[in-house]
């Protein structure tokens, strides 16, 4: 799964969003509990203007992180992720 996620990052950096999305999707299928893969896919969807998909993934990630006691598992960007999800929820109304 790590190799697929790494490939997704590389493809996204090259501007090959559709292929990157497919690679992240496969990585998530192989490692469904990996929140980093979901977050990276959410960010990619967000960048590409796929806001409903991005919002759904942001919410999944935030919900999972809210239910953990392991603070080291939370990214330092958590407040920014929360603000972005709130914004996408507002524009979706």
mmCIF file of C-alpha atoms in Angstrom:
data_model
loop_
_atom_site.group_PDB
_atom_site.id
_atom_site.type_symbol
_atom_site.label_atom_id
_atom_site.label_comp_id
_atom_site.label_asym_id
_atom_site.label_seq_id
_atom_site.Cartn_x
_atom_site.Cartn_y
_atom_site.Cartn_z
ATOM 1 C CA UNK A 1 0.000 0.000 0.000
ATOM 2 C CA UNK A 2 2.850 2.388 0.739
ATOM 3 C CA UNK A 3 4.190 1.983 -2.781
ATOM 4 C CA UNK A 4 0.766 2.805 -4.232
ATOM 5 C CA UNK A 5 0.454 5.900 -2.032
ATOM 6 C CA UNK A 6 3.963 7.005 -2.981
ATOM 7 C CA UNK A 7 3.052 6.544 -6.630
ATOM 8 C CA UNK A 8 -0.115 8.571 -6.063
ATOM 9 C CA UNK A 9 1.936 11.418 -4.583
ATOM 10 C CA UNK A 10 4.335 11.357 -7.515
ATOM 11 C CA UNK A 11 1.536 11.297 -10.080
ATOM 12 C CA UNK A 12 -0.230 14.169 -8.308
ATOM 13 C CA UNK A 13 2.980 16.220 -8.390
ATOM 14 C CA UNK A 14 3.237 15.527 -12.113
ATOM 15 C CA UNK A 15 -0.316 16.789 -12.641
ATOM 16 C CA UNK A 16 -1.697 13.350 -13.463
ATOM 17 C CA UNK A 17 -4.643 13.629 -11.088
ATOM 18 C CA UNK A 18 -6.851 10.831 -12.458
ATOM 19 C CA UNK A 19 -4.013 8.321 -12.195
ATOM 20 C CA UNK A 20 -3.069 9.625 -8.743
ATOM 21 C CA UNK A 21 -6.657 9.224 -7.533
ATOM 22 C CA UNK A 22 -6.732 5.648 -8.797
ATOM 23 C CA UNK A 23 -3.438 4.893 -7.061
ATOM 24 C CA UNK A 24 -4.644 6.330 -3.741
ATOM 25 C CA UNK A 25 -7.913 4.402 -4.084
ATOM 26 C CA UNK A 26 -5.962 1.160 -4.453
ATOM 27 C CA UNK A 27 -3.732 2.047 -1.488
ATOM 28 C CA UNK A 28 -6.830 2.684 0.654
ATOM 29 C CA UNK A 29 -8.347 -0.643 -0.382
ATOM 30 C CA UNK A 30 -5.137 -2.382 0.689
ATOM 31 C CA UNK A 31 -4.821 -0.439 3.966
ATOM 32 C CA UNK A 32 -8.277 0.903 4.875
ATOM 33 C CA UNK A 33 -7.177 2.085 8.330
ATOM 34 C CA UNK A 34 -4.411 4.323 7.001
ATOM 35 C CA UNK A 35 -5.717 7.845 7.546
ATOM 36 C CA UNK A 36 -2.789 9.465 5.765
ATOM 37 C CA UNK A 37 -3.821 7.833 2.492
ATOM 38 C CA UNK A 38 -7.377 9.119 2.966
ATOM 39 C CA UNK A 39 -6.145 12.609 3.814
ATOM 40 C CA UNK A 40 -3.882 12.724 0.773
ATOM 41 C CA UNK A 41 -6.759 11.634 -1.434
ATOM 42 C CA UNK A 42 -9.033 14.262 0.146
ATOM 43 C CA UNK A 43 -6.470 16.968 -0.555
ATOM 44 C CA UNK A 44 -6.109 15.784 -4.145
ATOM 45 C CA UNK A 45 -9.881 15.760 -4.675
ATOM 46 C CA UNK A 46 -10.026 19.236 -3.135
ATOM 47 C CA UNK A 47 -7.306 20.566 -5.435
ATOM 48 C CA UNK A 48 -9.061 19.092 -8.455
ATOM 49 C CA UNK A 49 -12.410 20.662 -7.543
ATOM 50 C CA UNK A 50 -14.118 17.406 -6.524
ATOM 51 C CA UNK A 51 -15.500 19.033 -3.389
ATOM 52 C CA UNK A 52 -18.158 16.482 -2.341
ATOM 53 C CA UNK A 53 -15.596 13.669 -2.477
ATOM 54 C CA UNK A 54 -13.022 15.796 -0.633
ATOM 55 C CA UNK A 55 -15.509 16.731 2.071
ATOM 56 C CA UNK A 56 -16.574 13.117 2.616
ATOM 57 C CA UNK A 57 -12.951 12.040 3.061
ATOM 58 C CA UNK A 58 -12.085 15.008 5.284
ATOM 59 C CA UNK A 59 -15.025 14.069 7.501
ATOM 60 C CA UNK A 60 -13.916 10.415 7.649
ATOM 61 C CA UNK A 61 -10.410 11.456 8.635
ATOM 62 C CA UNK A 62 -11.577 13.976 11.234
ATOM 63 C CA UNK A 63 -14.016 11.509 12.774
ATOM 64 C CA UNK A 64 -11.323 8.852 13.026
ATOM 65 C CA UNK A 65 -8.829 11.266 14.572
ATOM 66 C CA UNK A 66 -11.407 12.566 17.045
ATOM 67 C CA UNK A 67 -11.961 9.046 18.324
ATOM 68 C CA UNK A 68 -8.286 8.271 18.954
ATOM 69 C CA UNK A 69 -6.421 8.774 22.188
ATOM 70 C CA UNK A 70 -3.087 8.675 20.369
ATOM 71 C CA UNK A 71 -2.223 12.336 19.899
ATOM 72 C CA UNK A 72 0.916 11.402 17.983
ATOM 73 C CA UNK A 73 -1.319 9.982 15.249
ATOM 74 C CA UNK A 74 -2.859 13.388 14.602
ATOM 75 C CA UNK A 75 -1.230 15.575 11.970
ATOM 76 C CA UNK A 76 -0.072 19.062 12.933
ATOM 77 C CA UNK A 77 -2.344 20.380 10.177
ATOM 78 C CA UNK A 78 -5.498 19.140 11.925
ATOM 79 C CA UNK A 79 -6.894 22.671 12.555
ATOM 80 C CA UNK A 80 -6.418 23.551 8.885
ATOM 81 C CA UNK A 81 -8.154 20.336 7.823
ATOM 82 C CA UNK A 82 -11.062 21.127 10.117
ATOM 83 C CA UNK A 83 -11.377 24.683 8.732
ATOM 84 C CA UNK A 84 -11.292 23.403 5.135
ATOM 85 C CA UNK A 85 -13.952 20.777 5.848
ATOM 86 C CA UNK A 86 -16.155 23.416 7.484
ATOM 87 C CA UNK A 87 -15.726 25.687 4.464
ATOM 88 C CA UNK A 88 -16.578 22.922 1.992
ATOM 89 C CA UNK A 89 -19.635 22.024 4.062
ATOM 90 C CA UNK A 90 -20.789 25.654 3.898
ATOM 91 C CA UNK A 91 -20.405 25.972 0.152
ATOM 92 C CA UNK A 92 -22.149 22.640 -0.369
ATOM 93 C CA UNK A 93 -25.338 23.972 1.249
#
